[in-house]
mmCIF file of C-alpha atoms in Angstrom:
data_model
loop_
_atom_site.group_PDB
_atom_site.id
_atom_site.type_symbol
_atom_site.label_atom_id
_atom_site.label_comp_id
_atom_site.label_asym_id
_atom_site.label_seq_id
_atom_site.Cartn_x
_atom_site.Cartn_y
_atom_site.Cartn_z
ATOM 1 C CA UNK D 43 109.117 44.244 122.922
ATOM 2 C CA UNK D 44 105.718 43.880 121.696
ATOM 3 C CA UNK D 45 104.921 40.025 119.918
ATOM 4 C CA UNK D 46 103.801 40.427 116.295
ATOM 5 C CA UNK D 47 100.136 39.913 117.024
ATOM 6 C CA UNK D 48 99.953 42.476 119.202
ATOM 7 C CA UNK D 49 101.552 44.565 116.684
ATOM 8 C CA UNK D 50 99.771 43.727 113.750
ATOM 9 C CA UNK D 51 96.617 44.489 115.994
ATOM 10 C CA UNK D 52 98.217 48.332 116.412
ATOM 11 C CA UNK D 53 99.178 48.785 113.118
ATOM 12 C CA UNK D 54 95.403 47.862 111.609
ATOM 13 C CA UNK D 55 93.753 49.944 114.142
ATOM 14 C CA UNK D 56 96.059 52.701 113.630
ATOM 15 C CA UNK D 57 95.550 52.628 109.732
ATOM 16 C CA UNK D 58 91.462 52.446 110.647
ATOM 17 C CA UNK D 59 91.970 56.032 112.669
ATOM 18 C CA UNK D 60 94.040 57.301 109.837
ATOM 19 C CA UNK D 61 91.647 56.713 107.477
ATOM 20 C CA UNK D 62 88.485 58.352 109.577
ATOM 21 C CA UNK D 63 90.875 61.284 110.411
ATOM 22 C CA UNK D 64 91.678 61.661 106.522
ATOM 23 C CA UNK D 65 88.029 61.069 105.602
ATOM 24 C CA UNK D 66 86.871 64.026 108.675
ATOM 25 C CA UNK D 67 89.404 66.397 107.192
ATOM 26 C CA UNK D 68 88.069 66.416 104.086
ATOM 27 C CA UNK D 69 84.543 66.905 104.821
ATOM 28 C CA UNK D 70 85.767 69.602 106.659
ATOM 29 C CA UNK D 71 87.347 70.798 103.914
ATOM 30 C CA UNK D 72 83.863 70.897 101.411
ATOM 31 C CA UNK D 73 82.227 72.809 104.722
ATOM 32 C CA UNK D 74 84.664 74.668 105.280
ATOM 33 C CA UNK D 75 84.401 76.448 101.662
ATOM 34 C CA UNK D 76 81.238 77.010 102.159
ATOM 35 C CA UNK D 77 81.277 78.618 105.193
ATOM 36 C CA UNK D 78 84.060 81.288 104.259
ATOM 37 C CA UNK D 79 82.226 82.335 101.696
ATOM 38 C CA UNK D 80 79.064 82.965 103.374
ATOM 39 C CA UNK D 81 81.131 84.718 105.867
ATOM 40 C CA UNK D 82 83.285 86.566 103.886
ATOM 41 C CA UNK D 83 80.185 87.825 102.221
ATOM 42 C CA UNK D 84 78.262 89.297 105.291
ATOM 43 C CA UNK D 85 81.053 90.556 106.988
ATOM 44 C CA UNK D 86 81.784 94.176 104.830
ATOM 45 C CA UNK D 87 77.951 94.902 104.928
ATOM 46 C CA UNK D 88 77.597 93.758 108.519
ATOM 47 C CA UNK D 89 80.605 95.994 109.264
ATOM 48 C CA UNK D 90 78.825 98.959 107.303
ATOM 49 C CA UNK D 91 75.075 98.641 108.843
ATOM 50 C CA UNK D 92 77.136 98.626 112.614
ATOM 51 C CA UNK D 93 79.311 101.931 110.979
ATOM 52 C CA UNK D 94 76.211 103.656 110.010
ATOM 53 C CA UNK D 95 74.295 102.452 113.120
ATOM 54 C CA UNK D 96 76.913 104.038 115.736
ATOM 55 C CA UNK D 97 77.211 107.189 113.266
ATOM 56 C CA UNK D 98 73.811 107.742 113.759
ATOM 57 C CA UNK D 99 73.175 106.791 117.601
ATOM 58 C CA UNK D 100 75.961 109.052 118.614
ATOM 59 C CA UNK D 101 73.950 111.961 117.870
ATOM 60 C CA UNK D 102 71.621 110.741 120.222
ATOM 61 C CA UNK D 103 71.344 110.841 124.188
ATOM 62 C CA UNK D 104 71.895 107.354 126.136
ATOM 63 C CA UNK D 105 68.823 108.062 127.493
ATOM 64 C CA UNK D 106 66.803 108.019 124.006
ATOM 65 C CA UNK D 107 67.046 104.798 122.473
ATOM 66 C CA UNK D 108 66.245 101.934 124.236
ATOM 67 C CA UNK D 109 69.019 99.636 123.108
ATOM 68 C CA UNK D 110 71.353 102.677 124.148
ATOM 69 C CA UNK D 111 70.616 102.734 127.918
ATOM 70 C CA UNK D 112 74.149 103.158 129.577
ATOM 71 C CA UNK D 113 74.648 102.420 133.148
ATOM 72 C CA UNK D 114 78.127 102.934 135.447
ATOM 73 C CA UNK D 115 76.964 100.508 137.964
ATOM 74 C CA UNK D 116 76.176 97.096 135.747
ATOM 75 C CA UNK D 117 74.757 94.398 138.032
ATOM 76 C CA UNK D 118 73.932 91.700 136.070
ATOM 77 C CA UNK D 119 75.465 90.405 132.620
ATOM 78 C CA UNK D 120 74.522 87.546 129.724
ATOM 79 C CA UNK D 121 77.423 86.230 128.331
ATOM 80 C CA UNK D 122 76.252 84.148 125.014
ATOM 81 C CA UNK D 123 78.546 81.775 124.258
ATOM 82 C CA UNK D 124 78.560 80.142 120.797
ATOM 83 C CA UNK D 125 80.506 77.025 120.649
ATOM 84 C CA UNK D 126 79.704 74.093 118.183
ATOM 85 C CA UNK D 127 77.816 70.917 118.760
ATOM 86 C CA UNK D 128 80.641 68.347 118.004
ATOM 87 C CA UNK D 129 84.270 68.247 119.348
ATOM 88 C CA UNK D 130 87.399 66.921 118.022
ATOM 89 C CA UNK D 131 88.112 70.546 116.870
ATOM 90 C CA UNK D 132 91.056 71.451 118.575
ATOM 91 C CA UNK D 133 90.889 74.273 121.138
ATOM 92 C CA UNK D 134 88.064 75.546 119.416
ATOM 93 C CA UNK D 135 85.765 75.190 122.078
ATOM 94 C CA UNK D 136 87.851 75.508 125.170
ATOM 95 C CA UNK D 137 88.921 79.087 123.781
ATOM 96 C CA UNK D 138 85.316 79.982 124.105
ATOM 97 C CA UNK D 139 85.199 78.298 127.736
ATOM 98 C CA UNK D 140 88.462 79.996 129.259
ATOM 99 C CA UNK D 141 87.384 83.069 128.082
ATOM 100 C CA UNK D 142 83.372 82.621 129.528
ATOM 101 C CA UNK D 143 85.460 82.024 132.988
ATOM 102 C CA UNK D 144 87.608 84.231 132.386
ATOM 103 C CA UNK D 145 85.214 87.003 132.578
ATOM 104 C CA UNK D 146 83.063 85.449 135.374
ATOM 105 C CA UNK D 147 86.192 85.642 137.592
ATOM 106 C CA UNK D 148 87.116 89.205 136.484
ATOM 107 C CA UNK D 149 83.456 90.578 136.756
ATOM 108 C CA UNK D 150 82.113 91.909 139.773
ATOM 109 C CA UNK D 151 78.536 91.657 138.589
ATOM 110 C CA UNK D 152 76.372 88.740 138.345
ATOM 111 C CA UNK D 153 77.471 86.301 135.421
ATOM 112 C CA UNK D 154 74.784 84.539 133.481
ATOM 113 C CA UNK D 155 75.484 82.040 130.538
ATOM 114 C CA UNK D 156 73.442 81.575 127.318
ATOM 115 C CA UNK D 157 74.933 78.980 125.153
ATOM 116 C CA UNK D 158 74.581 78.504 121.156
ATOM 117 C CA UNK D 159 76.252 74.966 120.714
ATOM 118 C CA UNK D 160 76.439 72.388 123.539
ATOM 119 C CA UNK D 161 80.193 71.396 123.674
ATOM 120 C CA UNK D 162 81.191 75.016 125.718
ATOM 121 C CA UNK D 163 78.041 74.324 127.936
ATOM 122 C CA UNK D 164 78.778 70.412 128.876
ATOM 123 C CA UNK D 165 82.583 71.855 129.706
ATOM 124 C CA UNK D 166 81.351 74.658 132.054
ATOM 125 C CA UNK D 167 78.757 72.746 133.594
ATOM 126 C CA UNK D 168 81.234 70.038 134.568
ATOM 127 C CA UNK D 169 83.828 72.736 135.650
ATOM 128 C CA UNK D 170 81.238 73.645 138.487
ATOM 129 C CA UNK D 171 79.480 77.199 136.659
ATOM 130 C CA UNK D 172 76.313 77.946 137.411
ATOM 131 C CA UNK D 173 73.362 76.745 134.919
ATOM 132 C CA UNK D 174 72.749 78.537 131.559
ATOM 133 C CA UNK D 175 69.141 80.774 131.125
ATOM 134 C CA UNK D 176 68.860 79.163 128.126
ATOM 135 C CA UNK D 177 70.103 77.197 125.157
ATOM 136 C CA UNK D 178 69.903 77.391 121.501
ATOM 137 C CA UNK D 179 71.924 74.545 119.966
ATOM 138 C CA UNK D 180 69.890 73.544 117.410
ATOM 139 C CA UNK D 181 70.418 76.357 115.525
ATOM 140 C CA UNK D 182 73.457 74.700 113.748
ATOM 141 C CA UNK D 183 70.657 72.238 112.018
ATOM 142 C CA UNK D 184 69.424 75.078 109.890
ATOM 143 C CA UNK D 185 72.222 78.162 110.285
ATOM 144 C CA UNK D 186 69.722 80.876 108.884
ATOM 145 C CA UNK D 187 69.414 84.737 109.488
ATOM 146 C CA UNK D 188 65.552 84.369 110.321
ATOM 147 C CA UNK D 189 66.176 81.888 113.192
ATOM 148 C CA UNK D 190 69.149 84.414 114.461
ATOM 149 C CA UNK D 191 66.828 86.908 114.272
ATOM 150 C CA UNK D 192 64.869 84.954 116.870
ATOM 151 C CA UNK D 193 66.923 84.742 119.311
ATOM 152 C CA UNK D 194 68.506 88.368 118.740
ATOM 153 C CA UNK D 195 64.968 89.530 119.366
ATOM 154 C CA UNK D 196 64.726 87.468 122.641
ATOM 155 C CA UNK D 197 68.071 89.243 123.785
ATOM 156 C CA UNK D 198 66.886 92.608 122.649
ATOM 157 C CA UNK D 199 63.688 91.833 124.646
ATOM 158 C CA UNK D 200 65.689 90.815 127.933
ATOM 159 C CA UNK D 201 67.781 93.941 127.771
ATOM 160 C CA UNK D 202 64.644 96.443 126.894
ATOM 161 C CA UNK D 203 62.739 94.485 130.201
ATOM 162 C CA UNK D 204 66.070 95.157 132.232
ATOM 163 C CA UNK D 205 66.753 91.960 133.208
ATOM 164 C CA UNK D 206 70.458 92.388 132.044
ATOM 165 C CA UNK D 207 72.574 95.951 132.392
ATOM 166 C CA UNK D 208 74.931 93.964 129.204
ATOM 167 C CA UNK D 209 74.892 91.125 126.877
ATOM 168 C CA UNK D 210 78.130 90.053 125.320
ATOM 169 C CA UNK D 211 78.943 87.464 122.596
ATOM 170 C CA UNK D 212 81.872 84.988 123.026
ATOM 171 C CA UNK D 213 82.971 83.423 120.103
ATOM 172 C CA UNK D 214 85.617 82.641 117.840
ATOM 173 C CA UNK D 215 86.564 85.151 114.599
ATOM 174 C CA UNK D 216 87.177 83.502 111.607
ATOM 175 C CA UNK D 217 91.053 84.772 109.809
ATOM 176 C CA UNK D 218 91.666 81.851 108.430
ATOM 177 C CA UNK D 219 91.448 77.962 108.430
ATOM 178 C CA UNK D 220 94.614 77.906 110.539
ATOM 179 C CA UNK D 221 93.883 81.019 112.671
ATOM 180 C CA UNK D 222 90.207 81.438 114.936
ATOM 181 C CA UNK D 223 90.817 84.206 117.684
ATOM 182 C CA UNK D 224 88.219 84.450 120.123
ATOM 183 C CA UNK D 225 86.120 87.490 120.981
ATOM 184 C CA UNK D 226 84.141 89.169 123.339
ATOM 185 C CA UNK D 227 82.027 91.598 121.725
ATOM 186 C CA UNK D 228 79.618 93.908 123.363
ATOM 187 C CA UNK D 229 76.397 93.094 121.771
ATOM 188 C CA UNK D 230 73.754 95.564 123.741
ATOM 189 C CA UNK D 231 73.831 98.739 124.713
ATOM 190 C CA UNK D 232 74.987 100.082 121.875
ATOM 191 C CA UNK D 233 78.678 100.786 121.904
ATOM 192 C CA UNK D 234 79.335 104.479 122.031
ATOM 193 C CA UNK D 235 82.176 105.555 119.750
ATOM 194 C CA UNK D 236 83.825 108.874 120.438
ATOM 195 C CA UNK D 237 83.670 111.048 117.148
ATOM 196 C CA UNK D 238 86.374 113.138 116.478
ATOM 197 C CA UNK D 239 84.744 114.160 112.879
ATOM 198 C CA UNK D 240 81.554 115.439 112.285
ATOM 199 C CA UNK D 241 80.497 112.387 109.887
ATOM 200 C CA UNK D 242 77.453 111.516 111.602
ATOM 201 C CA UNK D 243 75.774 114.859 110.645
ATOM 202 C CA UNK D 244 76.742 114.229 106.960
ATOM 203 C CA UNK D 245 73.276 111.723 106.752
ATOM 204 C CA UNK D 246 70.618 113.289 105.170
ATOM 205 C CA UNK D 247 67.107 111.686 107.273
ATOM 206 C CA UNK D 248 63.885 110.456 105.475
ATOM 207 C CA UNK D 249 61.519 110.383 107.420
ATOM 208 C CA UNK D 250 63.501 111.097 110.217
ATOM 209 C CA UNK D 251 66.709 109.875 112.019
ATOM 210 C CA UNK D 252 64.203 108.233 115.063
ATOM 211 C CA UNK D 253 62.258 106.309 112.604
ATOM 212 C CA UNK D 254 65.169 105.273 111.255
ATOM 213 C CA UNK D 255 66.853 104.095 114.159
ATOM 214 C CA UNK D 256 63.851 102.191 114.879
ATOM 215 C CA UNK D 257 64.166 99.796 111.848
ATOM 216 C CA UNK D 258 67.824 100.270 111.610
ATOM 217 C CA UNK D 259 68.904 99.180 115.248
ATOM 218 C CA UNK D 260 67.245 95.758 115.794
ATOM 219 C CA UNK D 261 68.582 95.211 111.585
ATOM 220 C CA UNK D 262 71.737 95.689 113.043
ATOM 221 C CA UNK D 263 71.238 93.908 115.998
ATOM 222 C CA UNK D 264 70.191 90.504 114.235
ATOM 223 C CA UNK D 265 72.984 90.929 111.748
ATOM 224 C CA UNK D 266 75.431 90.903 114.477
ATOM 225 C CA UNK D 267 74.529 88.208 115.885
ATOM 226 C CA UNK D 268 73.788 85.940 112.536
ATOM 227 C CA UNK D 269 77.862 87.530 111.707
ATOM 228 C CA UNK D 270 78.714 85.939 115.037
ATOM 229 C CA UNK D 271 77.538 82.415 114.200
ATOM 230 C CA UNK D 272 79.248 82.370 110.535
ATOM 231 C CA UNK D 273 82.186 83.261 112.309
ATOM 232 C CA UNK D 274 81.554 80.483 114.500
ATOM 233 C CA UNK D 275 80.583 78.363 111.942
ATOM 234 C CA UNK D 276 83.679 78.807 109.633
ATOM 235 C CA UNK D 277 85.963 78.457 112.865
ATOM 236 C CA UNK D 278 84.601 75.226 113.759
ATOM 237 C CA UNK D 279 85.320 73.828 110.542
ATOM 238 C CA UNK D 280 88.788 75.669 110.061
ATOM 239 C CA UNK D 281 89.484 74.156 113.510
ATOM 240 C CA UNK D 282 88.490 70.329 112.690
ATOM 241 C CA UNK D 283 90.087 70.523 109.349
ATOM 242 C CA UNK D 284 93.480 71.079 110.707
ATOM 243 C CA UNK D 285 92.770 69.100 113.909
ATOM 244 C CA UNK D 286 92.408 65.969 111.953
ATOM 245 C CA UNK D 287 95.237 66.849 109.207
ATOM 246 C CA UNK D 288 97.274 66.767 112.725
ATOM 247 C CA UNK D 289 95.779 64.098 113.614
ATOM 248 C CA UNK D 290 96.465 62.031 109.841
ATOM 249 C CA UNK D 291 99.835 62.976 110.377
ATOM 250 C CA UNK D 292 100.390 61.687 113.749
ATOM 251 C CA UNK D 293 98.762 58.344 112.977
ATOM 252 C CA UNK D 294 100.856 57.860 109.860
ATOM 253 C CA UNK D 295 103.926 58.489 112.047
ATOM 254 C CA UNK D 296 102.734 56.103 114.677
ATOM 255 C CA UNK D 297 101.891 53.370 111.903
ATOM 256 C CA UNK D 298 105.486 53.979 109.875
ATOM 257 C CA UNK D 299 106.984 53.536 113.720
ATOM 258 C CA UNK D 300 104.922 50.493 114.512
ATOM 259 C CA UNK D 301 105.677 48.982 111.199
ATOM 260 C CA UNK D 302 109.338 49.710 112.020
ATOM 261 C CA UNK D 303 109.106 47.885 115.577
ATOM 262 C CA UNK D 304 107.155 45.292 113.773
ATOM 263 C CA UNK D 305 109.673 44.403 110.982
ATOM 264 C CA UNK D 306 112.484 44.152 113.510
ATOM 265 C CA UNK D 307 110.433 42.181 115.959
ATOM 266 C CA UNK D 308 109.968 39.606 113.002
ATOM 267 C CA UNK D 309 113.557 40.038 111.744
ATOM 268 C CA UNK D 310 114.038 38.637 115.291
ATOM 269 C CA UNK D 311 112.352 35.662 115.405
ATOM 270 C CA UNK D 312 113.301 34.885 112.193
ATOM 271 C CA UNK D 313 116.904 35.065 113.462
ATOM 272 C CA UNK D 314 116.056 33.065 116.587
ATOM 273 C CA UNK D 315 114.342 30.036 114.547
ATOM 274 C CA UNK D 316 117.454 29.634 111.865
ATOM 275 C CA UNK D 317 119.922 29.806 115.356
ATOM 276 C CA UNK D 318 117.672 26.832 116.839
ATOM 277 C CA UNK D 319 117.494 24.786 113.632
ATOM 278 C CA UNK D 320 121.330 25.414 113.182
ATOM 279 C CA UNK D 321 122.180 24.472 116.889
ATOM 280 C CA UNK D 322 119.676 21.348 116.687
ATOM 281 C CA UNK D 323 121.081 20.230 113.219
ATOM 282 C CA UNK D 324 124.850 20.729 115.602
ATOM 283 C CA UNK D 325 123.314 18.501 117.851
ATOM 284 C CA UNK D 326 122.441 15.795 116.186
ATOM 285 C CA UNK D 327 125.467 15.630 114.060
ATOM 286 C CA UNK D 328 127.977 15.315 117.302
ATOM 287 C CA UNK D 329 125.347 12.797 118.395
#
C-alpha cells in the first residue's frame, strides 16, 4: 500500500487534471455551439447548389465540362484529409487516418495526401506514408469561405491540368456532439447521378445552361469543400467535448478511489500508533 504522501501527491494531481479536463469541456462546449450552427446553416443550401449542379451536368457529355472528365482507368488520386490541429479529441483524428490508409491499401492507383489540419498528417507520416503535396493547416486560424475557396481553386486547377484522374475529401460528418462518422466523398469529377425522372430538363436557362455551369460548378465546388471543414470543425469540438467529460469522469473516479485508499491507509496508522502506545504503556506497567 501506498504511504500517505505519496497519496496525497495523487490525489492533488488528480484533482489538477480534473479541473483542466472540466475547464477543456466547457470551452468546447461555447465552440461547439457555434460551430453547429454555422454548419447546420450551410448544409440545406450546400445540399441544394450540389442537387441543382448534378441536375444540370447530367444533361451534359463527360467530355464537355472540364470538372466532368470521367476516366475507367484512374492512375493517380489526392486524398485531402481534414483533421484538426490539436488532439485530445478522441478518435477524431485516427478515424480520418484509418480511413486515408485504408484507401491507399485498397487502391490500385497512385495515392497522394493533402492534409487540412496537422494531427492526421504527423500520424501518417510516423506510420511510414509517403509525404503530403501540400498542407493547409492554418486554415483553422481564420475558418472562412474565401480562404476555402483558395484552396478549392488550387484542387480544381490540379484536376483541370491532369495531374490527378480524382480528388476525394476525408473527413468526419457532423450528427451530433456524440456521433462524427467519417467520409469519403468524391470531390472532382463531378459525380454522375443516374436520373430516372426527367427533372433536369424542368430548368428553364438564362443565358444558357453552359454559362451557367461555368459560374455554377466552381460555386459548388468551393461550397463543398468550405461544408467539409464545418463538418470538420463541429466534429472536432463534438469529439473533445465528450473526450474530456470522459475524461472528468474518470479522474473523479480515480480521486474518490484514491481518497478511499488514502483514508484507510491513515485509518491504519492511526490504528498502529494507539497499538504501540497501548503495548508500551503494558510495558512499563509490568516493569
Amino acid at each position: 500500500m501506498a504511504n500517505l504522501k505519496e497519496l496525497r501527491s495523487r490525489i492533488t494531481s488528480v484533482g489538477s487534471t480534473m479541473q483542466i479536463t472540466s475547464a477543456m469541456k466547457m470551452v468546447s462546449a461555447a465552440k461547439l455551439k457555434r460551430a453547429q450552427d454555422a454548419i447546420t446553416q450551410l448544409r440545406p443550401y450546400a445540399q441544394k447548389l450540389e442537387e441543382i449542379l448534378v441536375n444540370v451536368s447530367a444533361t451534359l457529355d463527360s467530355s464537355e465540362g472540364q470538372y466532368s472528365r470521367q476516366t475507367d482507368d484512374v492512375k493517380k488520386v489526392l486524398l485531402v484529409a481534414i483533421s484538426s490541429n490539436r488532439g485530445l479529441c478522441g478518435a477524431f483524428n485516427a478515424n480520418v487516418v484509418k480511413r486515408v490508409m485504408a484507401y491507399q491499401a485498397e487502391s490500385n492507383a497512385q495515392v497522394d495526401t493533402f492534409f487540412m489540419g496537422k494531427k492526421a498528417g504527423e500520424i501518417l507520416v510516423k506510420r511510414g506514408s509517403s509525404a503530403p503535396i501540400g498542407e493547409r493547416n492554418s486554415i483553422y486560424e481564420d475558418l472562412s469561405y474565401n480562404n476555402a475557396s483558395e484552396v478549392a481553386e488550387m484542387l480544381m486547377q490540379k484536376f483541370v491540368e491532369g495531374e490527378y484522374d480524382r480528388i476525394e475529401l476525408v473527413y468526419n460528418r457532423f450528427i451530433n456532439a456524440a456521433t462524427q462518422r467519417v467520409q469519403c466523398e468524391q470531390f472532382l469529377p463531378i459525380r454522375e447521378v443516374k436520373s430516372e425522372g426527367t427533372s433536369a430538363g424542368e430548368y428553364i436557362y438564362e443565358p444558357g445552361k453552359e454559362e451557367i455551369l461555368e459560374d455554377l460548378i466552381p460555386k459548388s465546388l468551393k461550397t463543398q469543400l468550405f461544408k467539409a471543414l464545418l463538418d470538420s470543425n463541429a466534429s472536432e469540438h463534438g469529439a473533445r467535448m465528450t473526450a474530456m467529460h470522459k475524461a472528468t469522469d474518470n479522474a473523479q473516479e480515480l480521486k474518490r478511489n484514491l481518497s478511499l485508499e488514502y483514508n484507510k491507509a491513515r485509518q491504519a496508522a492511526i490504528t498502529n500508533e494507539i497499538l504501540e502506545i497501548v503495548g508500551g504503556a503494558n510495558a512499563l506497567a509490568d516493569g
